[in-house]
mmCIF file with all atom_site columns, C-alpha atoms in Angstrom:
data_model
loop_
_atom_site.group_PDB
_atom_site.id
_atom_site.type_symbol
_atom_site.label_atom_id
_atom_site.label_alt_id
_atom_site.label_comp_id
_atom_site.label_asym_id
_atom_site.label_entity_id
_atom_site.label_seq_id
_atom_site.pdbx_PDB_ins_code
_atom_site.Cartn_x
_atom_site.Cartn_y
_atom_site.Cartn_z
_atom_site.occupancy
_atom_site.B_iso_or_equiv
_atom_site.pdbx_formal_charge
_atom_site.auth_seq_id
_atom_site.auth_comp_id
_atom_site.auth_asym_id
_atom_site.auth_atom_id
_atom_site.pdbx_PDB_model_num
ATOM 1   C CA . MET A 1 1   ? -25.479 28.810  -12.028 1.00 40.00 ? 6   MET A CA 1
ATOM 2   C CA . ILE A 1 2   ? -25.457 24.698  -11.127 1.00 36.00 ? 7   ILE A CA 1
ATOM 3   C CA . LEU A 1 3   ? -21.666 25.454  -9.902  1.00 33.00 ? 8   LEU A CA 1
ATOM 4   C CA . ILE A 1 4   ? -22.727 28.036  -7.959  1.00 36.00 ? 9   ILE A CA 1
ATOM 5   C CA . LEU A 1 5   ? -25.767 25.968  -6.330  1.00 37.00 ? 10  LEU A CA 1
ATOM 6   C CA . ILE A 1 6   ? -23.608 23.325  -5.397  1.00 38.00 ? 11  ILE A CA 1
ATOM 7   C CA . ALA A 1 7   ? -20.668 25.685  -4.098  1.00 39.00 ? 12  ALA A CA 1
ATOM 8   C CA . GLN A 1 8   ? -23.558 27.124  -1.652  1.00 40.00 ? 13  GLN A CA 1
ATOM 9   C CA . SER A 1 9   ? -24.954 23.789  -0.800  1.00 46.00 ? 14  SER A CA 1
ATOM 10  C CA . GLN A 1 10  ? -23.343 22.018  2.569   1.00 49.00 ? 15  GLN A CA 1
ATOM 11  C CA . PRO A 1 11  ? -21.547 19.285  0.796   1.00 49.00 ? 16  PRO A CA 1
ATOM 12  C CA . GLY A 1 12  ? -20.165 22.123  -1.496  1.00 47.00 ? 17  GLY A CA 1
ATOM 13  C CA . LYS A 1 13  ? -19.029 24.051  1.301   1.00 51.00 ? 18  LYS A CA 1
ATOM 14  C CA . GLN A 1 14  ? -17.511 21.195  2.641   1.00 53.00 ? 19  GLN A CA 1
ATOM 15  C CA . PHE A 1 15  ? -15.654 20.337  -0.139  1.00 50.00 ? 20  PHE A CA 1
ATOM 16  C CA . LEU A 1 16  ? -14.241 23.609  -0.476  1.00 50.00 ? 21  LEU A CA 1
ATOM 17  C CA . LYS A 1 17  ? -13.012 23.999  2.725   1.00 58.00 ? 22  LYS A CA 1
ATOM 18  C CA . MET A 1 18  ? -9.055  24.828  2.834   1.00 55.00 ? 23  MET A CA 1
ATOM 19  C CA . SER A 1 19  ? -7.633  21.527  4.070   1.00 59.00 ? 24  SER A CA 1
ATOM 20  C CA . ASN A 1 20  ? -9.663  19.820  1.380   1.00 64.00 ? 25  ASN A CA 1
ATOM 21  C CA . ILE A 1 21  ? -8.241  22.553  -1.556  1.00 67.00 ? 26  ILE A CA 1
ATOM 22  C CA . TYR A 1 22  ? -4.399  21.894  0.380   1.00 64.00 ? 27  TYR A CA 1
ATOM 23  C CA . PHE A 1 23  ? -4.746  18.236  -0.091  1.00 66.00 ? 28  PHE A CA 1
ATOM 24  C CA . LEU A 1 24  ? -6.324  18.038  -2.975  1.00 69.00 ? 29  LEU A CA 1
ATOM 25  C CA . PHE A 1 25  ? -3.463  20.233  -4.572  1.00 71.00 ? 30  PHE A CA 1
ATOM 26  C CA . PHE A 1 26  ? -0.883  17.826  -3.439  1.00 67.00 ? 31  PHE A CA 1
ATOM 27  C CA . PHE A 1 27  ? -2.580  15.125  -4.841  1.00 69.00 ? 32  PHE A CA 1
ATOM 28  C CA . ILE A 1 28  ? -2.565  16.746  -8.219  1.00 73.00 ? 33  ILE A CA 1
ATOM 29  C CA . VAL A 1 29  ? 1.233   17.151  -7.687  1.00 73.00 ? 34  VAL A CA 1
ATOM 30  C CA . PHE A 1 30  ? 1.471   13.600  -7.074  1.00 69.00 ? 35  PHE A CA 1
ATOM 31  C CA . CYS A 1 31  ? -0.048  12.490  -9.850  1.00 71.00 ? 36  CYS A CA 1
ATOM 32  C CA . GLY A 1 32  ? 2.403   14.220  -12.110 1.00 72.00 ? 37  GLY A CA 1
ATOM 33  C CA . PHE A 1 33  ? 4.796   12.294  -10.072 1.00 68.00 ? 38  PHE A CA 1
ATOM 34  C CA . LEU A 1 34  ? 3.492   8.938   -10.509 1.00 69.00 ? 39  LEU A CA 1
ATOM 35  C CA . TYR A 1 35  ? 2.930   9.876   -14.397 1.00 69.00 ? 40  TYR A CA 1
ATOM 36  C CA . LYS A 1 36  ? 7.253   10.975  -14.764 1.00 68.00 ? 41  LYS A CA 1
ATOM 37  C CA . ILE A 1 37  ? 7.832   7.728   -13.119 1.00 63.00 ? 42  ILE A CA 1
ATOM 38  C CA . LEU A 1 38  ? 5.614   5.499   -15.207 1.00 66.00 ? 43  LEU A CA 1
ATOM 39  C CA . LYS A 1 39  ? 6.244   7.278   -18.150 1.00 65.00 ? 44  LYS A CA 1
ATOM 40  C CA . LYS A 1 40  ? 10.505  5.790   -17.479 1.00 65.00 ? 45  LYS A CA 1
ATOM 41  C CA . SER A 1 41  ? 9.433   2.580   -16.091 1.00 62.00 ? 46  SER A CA 1
ATOM 42  C CA . PRO A 1 42  ? 11.496  -0.471  -17.866 1.00 57.00 ? 47  PRO A CA 1
ATOM 43  C CA . ASN A 1 43  ? 7.577   -2.726  -17.912 1.00 61.00 ? 48  ASN A CA 1
ATOM 44  C CA . LYS A 1 44  ? 6.718   -1.097  -20.821 1.00 71.00 ? 49  LYS A CA 1
ATOM 45  C CA . LEU A 1 45  ? 3.056   -0.434  -18.889 1.00 74.00 ? 50  LEU A CA 1
ATOM 46  C CA . PRO A 1 46  ? 0.403   1.113   -20.550 1.00 79.00 ? 51  PRO A CA 1
ATOM 47  C CA . VAL A 1 47  ? 1.108   4.416   -18.712 1.00 79.00 ? 52  VAL A CA 1
ATOM 48  C CA . ASP A 1 48  ? -2.387  6.640   -20.350 1.00 82.00 ? 53  ASP A CA 1
ATOM 49  C CA . ILE A 1 49  ? -4.941  3.064   -19.403 1.00 85.00 ? 54  ILE A CA 1
ATOM 50  C CA . ILE A 1 50  ? -3.080  3.045   -15.991 1.00 86.00 ? 55  ILE A CA 1
ATOM 51  C CA . ILE A 1 51  ? -3.775  7.241   -15.267 1.00 84.00 ? 56  ILE A CA 1
ATOM 52  C CA . PHE A 1 52  ? -7.003  6.959   -17.061 1.00 89.00 ? 57  PHE A CA 1
ATOM 53  C CA . SER A 1 53  ? -7.878  3.982   -14.395 1.00 91.00 ? 58  SER A CA 1
ATOM 54  C CA . PHE A 1 54  ? -6.779  6.232   -11.667 1.00 89.00 ? 59  PHE A CA 1
ATOM 55  C CA . PHE A 1 55  ? -9.096  8.768   -12.495 1.00 89.00 ? 60  PHE A CA 1
ATOM 56  C CA . TYR A 1 56  ? -11.481 6.711   -13.121 1.00 94.00 ? 61  TYR A CA 1
ATOM 57  C CA . HIS A 1 57  ? -11.288 5.120   -9.596  1.00 94.00 ? 62  HIS A CA 1
ATOM 58  C CA . LEU A 1 58  ? -11.026 8.588   -7.976  1.00 91.00 ? 63  LEU A CA 1
ATOM 59  C CA . LEU A 1 59  ? -14.222 9.276   -9.385  1.00 94.00 ? 64  LEU A CA 1
ATOM 60  C CA . PHE A 1 60  ? -15.772 6.633   -7.909  1.00 95.00 ? 65  PHE A CA 1
ATOM 61  C CA . CYS A 1 61  ? -14.469 8.075   -4.522  1.00 93.00 ? 66  CYS A CA 1
ATOM 62  C CA . PHE A 1 62  ? -16.177 11.229  -5.280  1.00 91.00 ? 67  PHE A CA 1
ATOM 63  C CA . ILE A 1 63  ? -19.379 9.067   -6.032  1.00 94.00 ? 68  ILE A CA 1
ATOM 64  C CA . TYR A 1 64  ? -19.180 7.354   -2.541  1.00 95.00 ? 69  TYR A CA 1
ATOM 65  C CA . TRP A 1 65  ? -17.979 10.365  -0.849  1.00 93.00 ? 70  TRP A CA 1
ATOM 66  C CA . TYR A 1 66  ? -21.212 12.904  -1.696  1.00 91.00 ? 71  TYR A CA 1
ATOM 67  C CA . TYR A 1 67  ? -23.470 9.310   -1.078  1.00 92.00 ? 72  TYR A CA 1
ATOM 68  C CA . SER A 1 68  ? -22.034 8.693   2.366   1.00 92.00 ? 73  SER A CA 1
ATOM 69  C CA . LEU A 1 69  ? -23.295 12.145  3.473   1.00 90.00 ? 74  LEU A CA 1
ATOM 70  C CA . PHE A 1 70  ? -26.553 11.829  2.657   1.00 90.00 ? 75  PHE A CA 1
ATOM 71  C CA . ASN A 1 71  ? -26.916 7.850   3.248   1.00 89.00 ? 76  ASN A CA 1
ATOM 72  C CA . SER A 1 72  ? -25.970 5.600   6.003   1.00 87.00 ? 77  SER A CA 1
ATOM 73  C CA . ALA A 1 73  ? -22.009 4.841   5.938   1.00 89.00 ? 78  ALA A CA 1
ATOM 74  C CA . ASP A 1 74  ? -19.489 3.248   7.883   1.00 92.00 ? 79  ASP A CA 1
ATOM 75  C CA . SER A 1 75  ? -16.719 5.996   6.686   1.00 94.00 ? 80  SER A CA 1
ATOM 76  C CA . ILE A 1 76  ? -18.618 8.796   7.958   1.00 92.00 ? 81  ILE A CA 1
ATOM 77  C CA . ASN A 1 77  ? -18.862 7.113   11.479  1.00 93.00 ? 82  ASN A CA 1
ATOM 78  C CA . TYR A 1 78  ? -14.967 6.429   11.395  1.00 95.00 ? 83  TYR A CA 1
ATOM 79  C CA . TYR A 1 79  ? -14.155 10.152  10.702  1.00 94.00 ? 84  TYR A CA 1
ATOM 80  C CA . TYR A 1 80  ? -16.560 11.574  13.650  1.00 92.00 ? 85  TYR A CA 1
ATOM 81  C CA . SER A 1 81  ? -15.853 8.925   16.210  1.00 93.00 ? 86  SER A CA 1
ATOM 82  C CA . VAL A 1 82  ? -12.151 9.995   16.039  1.00 94.00 ? 87  VAL A CA 1
ATOM 83  C CA . TYR A 1 83  ? -12.870 13.731  15.111  1.00 92.00 ? 88  TYR A CA 1
ATOM 84  C CA . TYR A 1 84  ? -14.822 13.716  18.094  1.00 91.00 ? 89  TYR A CA 1
ATOM 85  C CA . SER A 1 85  ? -12.533 11.743  20.421  1.00 88.00 ? 90  SER A CA 1
ATOM 86  C CA . SER A 1 86  ? -11.176 13.082  23.572  1.00 85.00 ? 91  SER A CA 1
ATOM 87  C CA . SER A 1 87  ? -8.323  10.655  23.695  1.00 82.00 ? 92  SER A CA 1
ATOM 88  C CA . SER A 1 88  ? -5.222  12.765  23.495  1.00 83.00 ? 93  SER A CA 1
ATOM 89  C CA . ASN A 1 89  ? -3.415  9.412   22.933  1.00 85.00 ? 94  ASN A CA 1
ATOM 90  C CA . TRP A 1 90  ? -2.722  8.012   19.554  1.00 89.00 ? 95  TRP A CA 1
ATOM 91  C CA . PHE A 1 91  ? -1.987  4.641   20.501  1.00 88.00 ? 96  PHE A CA 1
ATOM 92  C CA . SER A 1 92  ? -5.055  4.465   23.225  1.00 87.00 ? 97  SER A CA 1
ATOM 93  C CA . LEU A 1 93  ? -6.856  3.454   19.866  1.00 88.00 ? 98  LEU A CA 1
ATOM 94  C CA . PHE A 1 94  ? -5.254  0.695   18.819  1.00 91.00 ? 99  PHE A CA 1
ATOM 95  C CA . GLY A 1 95  ? -6.080  -2.301  18.167  1.00 91.00 ? 100 GLY A CA 1
ATOM 96  C CA . PHE A 1 96  ? -7.617  -4.975  15.064  1.00 93.00 ? 101 PHE A CA 1
ATOM 97  C CA . GLY A 1 97  ? -10.550 -4.650  12.629  1.00 92.00 ? 102 GLY A CA 1
ATOM 98  C CA . THR A 1 98  ? -12.895 -1.330  13.278  1.00 93.00 ? 103 THR A CA 1
ATOM 99  C CA . GLN A 1 99  ? -10.363 -0.372  16.407  1.00 94.00 ? 104 GLN A CA 1
ATOM 100 C CA . PHE A 1 100 ? -7.481  -0.125  13.359  1.00 96.00 ? 105 PHE A CA 1
ATOM 101 C CA . ILE A 1 101 ? -9.431  1.988   11.140  1.00 96.00 ? 106 ILE A CA 1
ATOM 102 C CA . LYS A 1 102 ? -9.864  4.734   13.813  1.00 95.00 ? 107 LYS A CA 1
ATOM 103 C CA . PHE A 1 103 ? -5.966  4.319   14.966  1.00 96.00 ? 108 PHE A CA 1
ATOM 104 C CA . PHE A 1 104 ? -4.932  5.145   11.351  1.00 96.00 ? 109 PHE A CA 1
ATOM 105 C CA . LEU A 1 105 ? -7.121  7.991   10.931  1.00 95.00 ? 110 LEU A CA 1
ATOM 106 C CA . TYR A 1 106 ? -6.087  9.403   14.060  1.00 95.00 ? 111 TYR A CA 1
ATOM 107 C CA . PRO A 1 107 ? -2.994  11.242  13.144  1.00 93.00 ? 112 PRO A CA 1
ATOM 108 C CA . PHE A 1 108 ? -4.312  12.293  9.680   1.00 91.00 ? 113 PHE A CA 1
ATOM 109 C CA . ILE A 1 109 ? -7.844  14.019  11.516  1.00 91.00 ? 114 ILE A CA 1
ATOM 110 C CA . LYS A 1 110 ? -5.632  14.997  14.976  1.00 90.00 ? 115 LYS A CA 1
ATOM 111 C CA . TYR A 1 111 ? -2.604  16.103  14.147  1.00 89.00 ? 116 TYR A CA 1
ATOM 112 C CA . LEU A 1 112 ? -2.813  17.064  10.027  1.00 84.00 ? 117 LEU A CA 1
ATOM 113 C CA . HIS A 1 113 ? -6.283  18.285  10.669  1.00 84.00 ? 118 HIS A CA 1
ATOM 114 C CA . LEU A 1 114 ? -7.680  16.355  7.222   1.00 87.00 ? 119 LEU A CA 1
ATOM 115 C CA . SER A 1 115 ? -11.300 17.159  6.731   1.00 87.00 ? 120 SER A CA 1
ATOM 116 C CA . TYR A 1 116 ? -13.645 14.018  5.868   1.00 90.00 ? 121 TYR A CA 1
ATOM 117 C CA . PHE A 1 117 ? -13.369 14.508  2.049   1.00 88.00 ? 122 PHE A CA 1
ATOM 118 C CA . SER A 1 118 ? -9.112  14.429  2.429   1.00 88.00 ? 123 SER A CA 1
ATOM 119 C CA . CYS A 1 119 ? -9.445  11.509  4.545   1.00 91.00 ? 124 CYS A CA 1
ATOM 120 C CA . PHE A 1 120 ? -11.462 9.812   1.706   1.00 92.00 ? 125 PHE A CA 1
ATOM 121 C CA . LEU A 1 121 ? -8.546  10.715  -0.537  1.00 90.00 ? 126 LEU A CA 1
ATOM 122 C CA . VAL A 1 122 ? -5.998  9.010   1.338   1.00 91.00 ? 127 VAL A CA 1
ATOM 123 C CA . PHE A 1 123 ? -8.056  5.392   1.564   1.00 95.00 ? 128 PHE A CA 1
ATOM 124 C CA . ASN A 1 124 ? -8.865  6.371   -1.934  1.00 93.00 ? 129 ASN A CA 1
ATOM 125 C CA . PHE A 1 125 ? -4.821  5.731   -2.486  1.00 90.00 ? 130 PHE A CA 1
ATOM 126 C CA . PHE A 1 126 ? -4.282  2.977   -1.053  1.00 94.00 ? 131 PHE A CA 1
ATOM 127 C CA . GLY A 1 127 ? -7.428  1.120   -2.463  1.00 95.00 ? 132 GLY A CA 1
ATOM 128 C CA . PHE A 1 128 ? -6.303  1.934   -5.751  1.00 93.00 ? 133 PHE A CA 1
ATOM 129 C CA . LEU A 1 129 ? -2.735  1.183   -4.860  1.00 91.00 ? 134 LEU A CA 1
ATOM 130 C CA . GLY A 1 130 ? -3.448  -2.603  -4.434  1.00 94.00 ? 135 GLY A CA 1
ATOM 131 C CA . ILE A 1 131 ? -5.214  -2.465  -7.450  1.00 94.00 ? 136 ILE A CA 1
ATOM 132 C CA . PHE A 1 132 ? -2.406  -1.705  -9.034  1.00 91.00 ? 137 PHE A CA 1
ATOM 133 C CA . LEU A 1 133 ? -0.210  -4.247  -7.432  1.00 91.00 ? 138 LEU A CA 1
ATOM 134 C CA . PHE A 1 134 ? -2.652  -7.214  -8.545  1.00 92.00 ? 139 PHE A CA 1
ATOM 135 C CA . TYR A 1 135 ? -2.406  -5.448  -12.317 1.00 91.00 ? 140 TYR A CA 1
ATOM 136 C CA . ILE A 1 136 ? 1.366   -5.169  -12.634 1.00 88.00 ? 141 ILE A CA 1
ATOM 137 C CA . THR A 1 137 ? 1.481   -8.759  -11.033 1.00 89.00 ? 142 THR A CA 1
ATOM 138 C CA . LEU A 1 138 ? 0.016   -10.440 -12.981 1.00 87.00 ? 143 LEU A CA 1
ATOM 139 C CA . ARG A 1 139 ? 0.920   -8.346  -16.342 1.00 86.00 ? 144 ARG A CA 1
ATOM 140 C CA . LYS A 1 140 ? 4.325   -9.596  -15.249 1.00 82.00 ? 145 LYS A CA 1
ATOM 141 C CA . LYS A 1 141 ? 3.658   -12.990 -15.550 1.00 80.00 ? 146 LYS A CA 1
ATOM 142 C CA . ILE A 1 142 ? 1.282   -12.947 -18.817 1.00 77.00 ? 147 ILE A CA 1
ATOM 143 C CA . PHE A 1 143 ? 3.561   -10.136 -20.420 1.00 67.00 ? 148 PHE A CA 1
ATOM 144 C CA . HIS A 1 144 ? 4.324   -12.468 -23.673 1.00 70.00 ? 149 HIS A CA 1
ATOM 145 C CA . HIS A 1 145 ? 0.243   -13.039 -24.345 1.00 73.00 ? 150 HIS A CA 1
ATOM 146 C CA . LEU A 1 146 ? -0.981  -9.942  -25.872 1.00 68.00 ? 151 LEU A CA 1
ATOM 147 C CA . LYS A 1 147 ? -4.741  -10.602 -25.858 1.00 76.00 ? 152 LYS A CA 1
ATOM 148 C CA . LEU A 1 148 ? -4.683  -11.606 -21.902 1.00 79.00 ? 153 LEU A CA 1
ATOM 149 C CA . ARG A 1 149 ? -2.505  -8.856  -21.542 1.00 76.00 ? 154 ARG A CA 1
ATOM 150 C CA . LYS A 1 150 ? -5.196  -7.126  -23.474 1.00 79.00 ? 155 LYS A CA 1
ATOM 151 C CA . LEU A 1 151 ? -8.021  -8.641  -21.345 1.00 83.00 ? 156 LEU A CA 1
ATOM 152 C CA . LEU A 1 152 ? -6.283  -8.132  -17.924 1.00 84.00 ? 157 LEU A CA 1
ATOM 153 C CA . ASN A 1 153 ? -6.933  -4.212  -18.803 1.00 86.00 ? 158 ASN A CA 1
ATOM 154 C CA . LEU A 1 154 ? -10.143 -4.716  -17.397 1.00 87.00 ? 159 LEU A CA 1
ATOM 155 C CA . LEU A 1 155 ? -9.065  -5.213  -13.993 1.00 85.00 ? 160 LEU A CA 1
ATOM 156 C CA . LEU A 1 156 ? -8.547  -1.917  -14.113 1.00 88.00 ? 161 LEU A CA 1
ATOM 157 C CA . PHE A 1 157 ? -12.200 -0.773  -14.507 1.00 92.00 ? 162 PHE A CA 1
ATOM 158 C CA . ILE A 1 158 ? -14.366 -3.342  -12.146 1.00 92.00 ? 163 ILE A CA 1
ATOM 159 C CA . PRO A 1 159 ? -16.926 -0.910  -10.806 1.00 92.00 ? 164 PRO A CA 1
ATOM 160 C CA . GLY A 1 160 ? -17.823 -2.677  -7.754  1.00 92.00 ? 165 GLY A CA 1
ATOM 161 C CA . LEU A 1 161 ? -13.901 -3.397  -6.974  1.00 92.00 ? 166 LEU A CA 1
ATOM 162 C CA . ASN A 1 162 ? -13.205 0.396   -7.862  1.00 94.00 ? 167 ASN A CA 1
ATOM 163 C CA . PHE A 1 163 ? -16.339 1.713   -5.794  1.00 94.00 ? 168 PHE A CA 1
ATOM 164 C CA . TRP A 1 164 ? -15.533 0.150   -2.344  1.00 93.00 ? 169 TRP A CA 1
ATOM 165 C CA . SER A 1 165 ? -11.751 0.574   -2.434  1.00 94.00 ? 170 SER A CA 1
ATOM 166 C CA . THR A 1 166 ? -12.707 4.413   -2.605  1.00 94.00 ? 171 THR A CA 1
ATOM 167 C CA . ALA A 1 167 ? -13.813 4.669   1.017   1.00 94.00 ? 172 ALA A CA 1
ATOM 168 C CA . ILE A 1 168 ? -12.635 5.408   4.456   1.00 96.00 ? 173 ILE A CA 1
ATOM 169 C CA . GLY A 1 169 ? -13.009 1.671   6.091   1.00 95.00 ? 174 GLY A CA 1
ATOM 170 C CA . LYS A 1 170 ? -11.673 -1.658  6.101   1.00 95.00 ? 175 LYS A CA 1
ATOM 171 C CA . ASP A 1 171 ? -12.217 -2.493  2.369   1.00 95.00 ? 176 ASP A CA 1
ATOM 172 C CA . SER A 1 172 ? -9.554  0.060   1.012   1.00 96.00 ? 177 SER A CA 1
ATOM 173 C CA . LEU A 1 173 ? -6.336  -0.843  3.114   1.00 96.00 ? 178 LEU A CA 1
ATOM 174 C CA . ILE A 1 174 ? -7.883  -4.751  2.934   1.00 96.00 ? 179 ILE A CA 1
ATOM 175 C CA . ILE A 1 175 ? -7.254  -4.642  -0.798  1.00 96.00 ? 180 ILE A CA 1
ATOM 176 C CA . PHE A 1 176 ? -4.201  -2.853  -0.675  1.00 96.00 ? 181 PHE A CA 1
ATOM 177 C CA . GLY A 1 177 ? -3.016  -5.618  1.494   1.00 96.00 ? 182 GLY A CA 1
ATOM 178 C CA . LEU A 1 178 ? -3.683  -8.186  -0.059  1.00 95.00 ? 183 LEU A CA 1
ATOM 179 C CA . GLY A 1 179 ? -2.511  -6.361  -3.349  1.00 94.00 ? 184 GLY A CA 1
ATOM 180 C CA . LEU A 1 180 ? 1.271   -6.014  -1.695  1.00 94.00 ? 185 LEU A CA 1
ATOM 181 C CA . PHE A 1 181 ? 1.391   -9.614  -0.398  1.00 95.00 ? 186 PHE A CA 1
ATOM 182 C CA . PHE A 1 182 ? 0.081   -10.520 -4.466  1.00 93.00 ? 187 PHE A CA 1
ATOM 183 C CA . TYR A 1 183 ? 3.131   -8.156  -5.427  1.00 91.00 ? 188 TYR A CA 1
ATOM 184 C CA . ALA A 1 184 ? 5.926   -9.586  -3.306  1.00 92.00 ? 189 ALA A CA 1
ATOM 185 C CA . PHE A 1 185 ? 5.148   -13.134 -3.060  1.00 92.00 ? 190 PHE A CA 1
ATOM 186 C CA . ALA A 1 186 ? 5.540   -13.105 -6.898  1.00 90.00 ? 191 ALA A CA 1
ATOM 187 C CA . ASN A 1 187 ? 8.691   -11.558 -6.279  1.00 87.00 ? 192 ASN A CA 1
ATOM 188 C CA . GLN A 1 188 ? 10.066  -13.226 -3.391  1.00 88.00 ? 193 GLN A CA 1
ATOM 189 C CA . LYS A 1 189 ? 10.450  -9.979  -1.511  1.00 90.00 ? 194 LYS A CA 1
ATOM 190 C CA . ILE A 1 190 ? 10.353  -10.874 2.176   1.00 92.00 ? 195 ILE A CA 1
ATOM 191 C CA . LYS A 1 191 ? 10.074  -7.602  4.225   1.00 93.00 ? 196 LYS A CA 1
ATOM 192 C CA . TRP A 1 192 ? 6.721   -6.776  1.899   1.00 92.00 ? 197 TRP A CA 1
ATOM 193 C CA . ILE A 1 193 ? 5.485   -10.148 2.399   1.00 94.00 ? 198 ILE A CA 1
ATOM 194 C CA . ILE A 1 194 ? 5.840   -9.342  5.705   1.00 94.00 ? 199 ILE A CA 1
ATOM 195 C CA . LEU A 1 195 ? 4.421   -6.059  5.880   1.00 95.00 ? 200 LEU A CA 1
ATOM 196 C CA . SER A 1 196 ? 1.358   -7.155  3.978   1.00 95.00 ? 201 SER A CA 1
ATOM 197 C CA . PHE A 1 197 ? 0.992   -10.164 6.920   1.00 94.00 ? 202 PHE A CA 1
ATOM 198 C CA . VAL A 1 198 ? 0.269   -6.870  9.234   1.00 95.00 ? 203 VAL A CA 1
ATOM 199 C CA . ILE A 1 199 ? -1.688  -5.269  7.268   1.00 95.00 ? 204 ILE A CA 1
ATOM 200 C CA . ILE A 1 200 ? -4.117  -7.926  6.988   1.00 95.00 ? 205 ILE A CA 1
ATOM 201 C CA . LEU A 1 201 ? -3.661  -9.326  10.174  1.00 94.00 ? 206 LEU A CA 1
ATOM 202 C CA . LEU A 1 202 ? -4.634  -5.615  12.017  1.00 95.00 ? 207 LEU A CA 1
ATOM 203 C CA . VAL A 1 203 ? -7.516  -4.866  9.250   1.00 95.00 ? 208 VAL A CA 1
ATOM 204 C CA . ARG A 1 204 ? -8.868  -8.761  9.252   1.00 92.00 ? 209 ARG A CA 1
ATOM 205 C CA . PRO A 1 205 ? -6.834  -11.000 11.223  1.00 88.00 ? 210 PRO A CA 1
ATOM 206 C CA . TYR A 1 206 ? -9.736  -14.264 9.982   1.00 85.00 ? 211 TYR A CA 1
ATOM 207 C CA . MET A 1 207 ? -8.270  -13.433 6.059   1.00 81.00 ? 212 MET A CA 1
ATOM 208 C CA . LEU A 1 208 ? -5.107  -14.636 7.276   1.00 77.00 ? 213 LEU A CA 1
ATOM 209 C CA . PHE A 1 209 ? -6.385  -17.913 6.880   1.00 76.00 ? 214 PHE A CA 1
ATOM 210 C CA . PHE A 1 210 ? -7.189  -17.976 3.644   1.00 75.00 ? 215 PHE A CA 1
ATOM 211 C CA . ILE A 1 211 ? -3.834  -17.072 2.292   1.00 66.00 ? 216 ILE A CA 1
#
């Protein structure tokens, strides 16, 4: 009965749009591939903890998405400003900060026709990847300290970090950019360092002064 009421509600109808279903199916398949890759990793990563943290992060994505439907949120403004945009030129939206978020969203909305929820999943993925890059970099540095490794697992479950890195907006991408920089710098990968600088510059230019 509860599931039927949810499905008949406006948020439920939006969630059940076919674009959501297709994208969610792709997302689940991707999770399966991620699990296999982690299982074969030579770095002895705690696969079960990482997979659990992924779905923990996804839970916050659902919570934020549902919250944004009934409350004022930047994420819904970002989405619909692009959705209702009359511009047929993707690069006309290019810019820094808020403008870059719209530029980033444009192909997902205009070309792939992803729904609001599906775009949430895209940003959710980048946010989680940023946290994951922080995690594996720190874990490599303290690999021989068992107690510190166990304590580090808590990083994956910080509620505030997981909540703010799930939504359509700057936070998800900036956490990804910083995580990528942290990982690339620790592993001396120059190309990835440059890419992380570009991401940070486009999303929040002033943060480059603190790196």
